[in-house]
DNA sequence: CCGATT
DNA sequence: AACGGCTAATCGG
């Protein structure tokens, strides 16, 4: 017996059913001296039966108590959104008993609803026990074993407490990546062996393992005799390095399932869990996961896709592009799956290239993780979940978990997830969003940029918006109202609601942190952590509005979402009107911000801000983001007026910002995007239409003489559905069909790259996959008219430059 | 040429 | 499994 407290950082949590049939929680953690600890705890799973208003709660509770398998019941007074309800908490030994009880309760009278039965046990345990992953906790209990597998200490918990909110420092991170042969169109785990595996970890750890001898190999290489030995060496390397966090890019659905398949083929173990257990994969089409016991496995591509992608310029989320954008390093070679075979069967030089390629992938993954891990830690702390979960969550899940975690503090019952039929119904309802002010197409000078800081979160907070305050009985229709399309809503004026309190807290905390960051040097140790926290707070606050309008949300509230956008429209309109009054000229506005010509009134900016801000309810605030030297707002194709959400700006520092225009859109050929980017830059920086025209003419000459790379003509598109679900065959669908015939695994999410070739008939009838196209194939006229000209004609039109002159005349320079 | 689809 | 707004090419009748 030892009841001394042991301090530790929880890394992950799981549960199993003990021999006695009870729930046995396992917490895997790291002690202060970096020893591995596993803590066992017990937990009684439960759900809540909400008692019908008319029913006799005492009678009902008695009946439930006598029901078979029920271990315990508790009657509680709770809030269910706005209703005061009696909730009977029903406990059972394990989830399967609980399910049986639920079935029996179907026949009981007096239960209006079952709640909190659809939350995973791990999450419930963490919420109810207030254990925050990665922050310092203490456990008292019986030390069962010293050492078992890789685990140094096993404790049966009697008491677990939070000690502080300090995060675990300097986790040991290991990134890995495998290479396989590829005999078909994609690697097949039944046929193609793993040939190489690279690692890149904390403290400059590097290793590449392979089973083919290579001369003049770098010192970080390890050579083995074959694939089975390679896999054993992978296991050894992981054990030896002993990572707390193991990361891959696509490792949930590629690397791990692949290795697991190969070990099954050889009937060999893959015992990399702390307790010697095998990885657990859940293969759900497109969104599988691989979980290890103890080691936290992150497939960082999931976090990139779910959370970071809206903030990335790159539309494609492959490691090469994401690496370049996030950490400035891309792949060492542009390799297709099948060209790995060629290098593998090539010269010693080729093999060295493959080694470098393999190691580079792990290096990029490691550096991406270094960059995003602080944000994940902060999110984990705020929503109280392990990194394993945080790394794989979408916006709606992050917001929902945040609300779920805090609901008990407000005595709120956690509503159940909507049924599919309910979701379908919700999806039918749409509502009006942000206001967009149509600009006059033109080139403008000296443009001020204004926007409301976190507009939607501020509105939620300022107007006390939320499902619990909507049209409350305590205030009634005589209170201040928000009008939306003839309908009127009000939000409680007496008591702050659960949602708005939480959002206000996020907004306030972020404001304070931003203030501290202003006085913190980037090199300070606290800078990165505070910056990550600020990002995490912003992410959660900004996603909350979208969550309220999300059909799958537990706390769905269409009226709230409508009220938020309606108020947003009102406040952006106020900016436009006030700017006019002070003699400024607003040229463009979108949802929460506006561009305003400062003209000769720059000195009045402060007055303008004060005028608006003095009318705003706390915590709303209009901010001035400085000015741009010049801006190009493009016109629409049809009719007069400017296009919304499409413009280019030139900052005083010479940086160019592009929004919405073709040059940053994925479904255009690189050649068209580059042309537009160049033309915009020449116009913005030099204001020379002739020089821009010269550039275009030159390019058209090159296209005519086929002096271009096929890659520059490639048009990429992502399939938004499975092939058979398309109602008509657009060019990208036609190209995807070709890919399918070639043996590619074509389904929703497949990225197809194609070229439009010469010939007659529909465009969809003359596409070729980029990989099959040659430079003599492409349709010169299509690329001139539909890609190059199309990307720039609106710019030339604006300056009354005749389009025909771009096409017909050869460049004066080359002509000469 | 127009509406639907992407 | 976050929202809506927006433009424009292409298909298919």
JSON list of N, CA and C in Angstrom, two decimals, chain A residues 144-173:
[
{"chain": "A", "resi": 144, "resn": "UNK", "atom": "N", "xyz": [0.46, -0.96, -8.36]},
{"chain": "A", "resi": 144, "resn": "UNK", "atom": "CA", "xyz": [0.24, -2.36, -8.64]},
{"chain": "A", "resi": 144, "resn": "UNK", "atom": "C", "xyz": [1.51, -3.04, -9.12]},
{"chain": "A", "resi": 145, "resn": "UNK", "atom": "N", "xyz": [2.16, -2.40, -10.08]},
{"chain": "A", "resi": 145, "resn": "UNK", "atom": "CA", "xyz": [3.36, -3.02, -10.65]},
{"chain": "A", "resi": 145, "resn": "UNK", "atom": "C", "xyz": [4.37, -1.96, -10.99]},
{"chain": "A", "resi": 146, "resn": "UNK", "atom": "N", "xyz": [5.63, -2.28, -10.76]},
{"chain": "A", "resi": 146, "resn": "UNK", "atom": "CA", "xyz": [6.69, -1.42, -11.27]},
{"chain": "A", "resi": 146, "resn": "UNK", "atom": "C", "xyz": [7.24, -2.11, -12.50]},
{"chain": "A", "resi": 147, "resn": "UNK", "atom": "N", "xyz": [6.95, -1.57, -13.65]},
{"chain": "A", "resi": 147, "resn": "UNK", "atom": "CA", "xyz": [7.45, -2.16, -14.89]},
{"chain": "A", "resi": 147, "resn": "UNK", "atom": "C", "xyz": [6.56, -3.23, -15.45]},
{"chain": "A", "resi": 148, "resn": "UNK", "atom": "N", "xyz": [6.10, -3.04, -16.67]},
{"chain": "A", "resi": 148, "resn": "UNK", "atom": "CA", "xyz": [5.31, -4.03, -17.40]},
{"chain": "A", "resi": 148, "resn": "UNK", "atom": "C", "xyz": [5.32, -3.60, -18.85]},
{"chain": "A", "resi": 149, "resn": "UNK", "atom": "N", "xyz": [5.85, -4.43, -19.72]},
{"chain": "A", "resi": 149, "resn": "UNK", "atom": "CA", "xyz": [6.05, -3.98, -21.09]},
{"chain": "A", "resi": 149, "resn": "UNK", "atom": "C", "xyz": [6.97, -2.76, -21.04]},
{"chain": "A", "resi": 150, "resn": "UNK", "atom": "N", "xyz": [6.54, -1.69, -21.63]},
{"chain": "A", "resi": 150, "resn": "UNK", "atom": "CA", "xyz": [7.34, -0.48, -21.58]},
{"chain": "A", "resi": 150, "resn": "UNK", "atom": "C", "xyz": [6.92, 0.42, -20.44]},
{"chain": "A", "resi": 151, "resn": "UNK", "atom": "N", "xyz": [5.91, -0.01, -19.68]},
{"chain": "A", "resi": 151, "resn": "UNK", "atom": "CA", "xyz": [5.36, 0.88, -18.66]},
{"chain": "A", "resi": 151, "resn": "UNK", "atom": "C", "xyz": [6.16, 0.76, -17.37]},
{"chain": "A", "resi": 152, "resn": "UNK", "atom": "N", "xyz": [6.54, 1.90, -16.81]},
{"chain": "A", "resi": 152, "resn": "UNK", "atom": "CA", "xyz": [7.39, 1.89, -15.63]},
{"chain": "A", "resi": 152, "resn": "UNK", "atom": "C", "xyz": [6.61, 1.70, -14.34]},
{"chain": "A", "resi": 153, "resn": "UNK", "atom": "N", "xyz": [5.34, 2.19, -14.37]},
{"chain": "A", "resi": 153, "resn": "UNK", "atom": "CA", "xyz": [4.59, 2.22, -13.12]},
{"chain": "A", "resi": 153, "resn": "UNK", "atom": "C", "xyz": [3.09, 2.04, -13.41]},
{"chain": "A", "resi": 154, "resn": "UNK", "atom": "N", "xyz": [2.46, 1.14, -12.66]},
{"chain": "A", "resi": 154, "resn": "UNK", "atom": "CA", "xyz": [1.02, 0.96, -12.82]},
{"chain": "A", "resi": 154, "resn": "UNK", "atom": "C", "xyz": [0.34, 1.26, -11.50]},
{"chain": "A", "resi": 155, "resn": "UNK", "atom": "N", "xyz": [-0.65, 2.13, -11.53]},
{"chain": "A", "resi": 155, "resn": "UNK", "atom": "CA", "xyz": [-1.28, 2.57, -10.28]},
{"chain": "A", "resi": 155, "resn": "UNK", "atom": "C", "xyz": [-2.80, 2.37, -10.36]},
{"chain": "A", "resi": 156, "resn": "UNK", "atom": "N", "xyz": [-3.38, 1.78, -9.30]},
{"chain": "A", "resi": 156, "resn": "UNK", "atom": "CA", "xyz": [-4.83, 1.73, -9.19]},
{"chain": "A", "resi": 156, "resn": "UNK", "atom": "C", "xyz": [-5.25, 3.00, -8.44]},
{"chain": "A", "resi": 157, "resn": "UNK", "atom": "N", "xyz": [-5.97, 3.85, -9.12]},
{"chain": "A", "resi": 157, "resn": "UNK", "atom": "CA", "xyz": [-6.24, 5.18, -8.56]},
{"chain": "A", "resi": 157, "resn": "UNK", "atom": "C", "xyz": [-7.27, 5.14, -7.46]},
{"chain": "A", "resi": 158, "resn": "UNK", "atom": "N", "xyz": [-6.99, 5.91, -6.41]},
{"chain": "A", "resi": 158, "resn": "UNK", "atom": "CA", "xyz": [-8.02, 6.17, -5.42]},
{"chain": "A", "resi": 158, "resn": "UNK", "atom": "C", "xyz": [-8.51, 7.59, -5.57]},
{"chain": "A", "resi": 159, "resn": "UNK", "atom": "N", "xyz": [-7.59, 8.46, -5.94]},
{"chain": "A", "resi": 159, "resn": "UNK", "atom": "CA", "xyz": [-7.95, 9.86, -6.08]},
{"chain": "A", "resi": 159, "resn": "UNK", "atom": "C", "xyz": [-7.07, 10.49, -7.16]},
{"chain": "A", "resi": 160, "resn": "UNK", "atom": "N", "xyz": [-7.70, 11.16, -8.11]},
{"chain": "A", "resi": 160, "resn": "UNK", "atom": "CA", "xyz": [-6.92, 11.88, -9.12]},
{"chain": "A", "resi": 160, "resn": "UNK", "atom": "C", "xyz": [-7.31, 13.35, -9.03]},
{"chain": "A", "resi": 161, "resn": "UNK", "atom": "N", "xyz": [-6.31, 14.22, -8.97]},
{"chain": "A", "resi": 161, "resn": "UNK", "atom": "CA", "xyz": [-6.62, 15.65, -8.87]},
{"chain": "A", "resi": 161, "resn": "UNK", "atom": "C", "xyz": [-5.82, 16.46, -9.88]},
{"chain": "A", "resi": 162, "resn": "UNK", "atom": "N", "xyz": [-6.38, 17.60, -10.24]},
{"chain": "A", "resi": 162, "resn": "UNK", "atom": "CA", "xyz": [-5.62, 18.54, -11.07]},
{"chain": "A", "resi": 162, "resn": "UNK", "atom": "C", "xyz": [-4.69, 19.31, -10.19]},
{"chain": "A", "resi": 163, "resn": "UNK", "atom": "N", "xyz": [-3.46, 19.49, -10.62]},
{"chain": "A", "resi": 163, "resn": "UNK", "atom": "CA", "xyz": [-2.53, 20.26, -9.81]},
{"chain": "A", "resi": 163, "resn": "UNK", "atom": "C", "xyz": [-2.34, 21.66, -10.39]},
{"chain": "A", "resi": 164, "resn": "UNK", "atom": "N", "xyz": [-2.06, 21.74, -11.67]},
{"chain": "A", "resi": 164, "resn": "UNK", "atom": "CA", "xyz": [-1.93, 23.07, -12.27]},
{"chain": "A", "resi": 164, "resn": "UNK", "atom": "C", "xyz": [-2.30, 22.99, -13.74]},
{"chain": "A", "resi": 165, "resn": "UNK", "atom": "N", "xyz": [-2.36, 24.16, -14.39]},
{"chain": "A", "resi": 165, "resn": "UNK", "atom": "CA", "xyz": [-2.72, 24.15, -15.80]},
{"chain": "A", "resi": 165, "resn": "UNK", "atom": "C", "xyz": [-1.48, 24.23, -16.68]},
{"chain": "A", "resi": 166, "resn": "UNK", "atom": "N", "xyz": [-0.29, 24.04, -16.06]},
{"chain": "A", "resi": 166, "resn": "UNK", "atom": "CA", "xyz": [0.94, 24.05, -16.86]},
{"chain": "A", "resi": 166, "resn": "UNK", "atom": "C", "xyz": [0.95, 22.87, -17.82]},
{"chain": "A", "resi": 167, "resn": "UNK", "atom": "N", "xyz": [1.31, 23.16, -19.06]},
{"chain": "A", "resi": 167, "resn": "UNK", "atom": "CA", "xyz": [1.37, 22.10, -20.06]},
{"chain": "A", "resi": 167, "resn": "UNK", "atom": "C", "xyz": [2.69, 21.35, -19.95]},
{"chain": "A", "resi": 168, "resn": "UNK", "atom": "N", "xyz": [2.67, 20.10, -20.39]},
{"chain": "A", "resi": 168, "resn": "UNK", "atom": "CA", "xyz": [3.88, 19.30, -20.47]},
{"chain": "A", "resi": 168, "resn": "UNK", "atom": "C", "xyz": [4.86, 20.01, -21.41]},
{"chain": "A", "resi": 169, "resn": "UNK", "atom": "N", "xyz": [6.13, 20.08, -21.02]},
{"chain": "A", "resi": 169, "resn": "UNK", "atom": "CA", "xyz": [7.10, 20.77, -21.88]},
{"chain": "A", "resi": 169, "resn": "UNK", "atom": "C", "xyz": [7.85, 19.82, -22.78]},
{"chain": "A", "resi": 170, "resn": "UNK", "atom": "N", "xyz": [8.34, 20.33, -23.89]},
{"chain": "A", "resi": 170, "resn": "UNK", "atom": "CA", "xyz": [9.20, 19.58, -24.81]},
{"chain": "A", "resi": 170, "resn": "UNK", "atom": "C", "xyz": [8.85, 18.11, -25.02]},
{"chain": "A", "resi": 171, "resn": "UNK", "atom": "N", "xyz": [7.68, 17.83, -25.59]},
{"chain": "A", "resi": 171, "resn": "UNK", "atom": "CA", "xyz": [7.37, 16.43, -25.84]},
{"chain": "A", "resi": 171, "resn": "UNK", "atom": "C", "xyz": [8.34, 15.83, -26.86]},
{"chain": "A", "resi": 172, "resn": "UNK", "atom": "N", "xyz": [8.62, 14.54, -26.71]},
{"chain": "A", "resi": 172, "resn": "UNK", "atom": "CA", "xyz": [9.47, 13.86, -27.70]},
{"chain": "A", "resi": 172, "resn": "UNK", "atom": "C", "xyz": [8.62, 13.46, -28.89]},
{"chain": "A", "resi": 173, "resn": "UNK", "atom": "N", "xyz": [8.93, 14.05, -30.03]},
{"chain": "A", "resi": 173, "resn": "UNK", "atom": "CA", "xyz": [8.12, 13.85, -31.24]},
{"chain": "A", "resi": 173, "resn": "UNK", "atom": "C", "xyz": [8.93, 13.08, -32.28]}
]
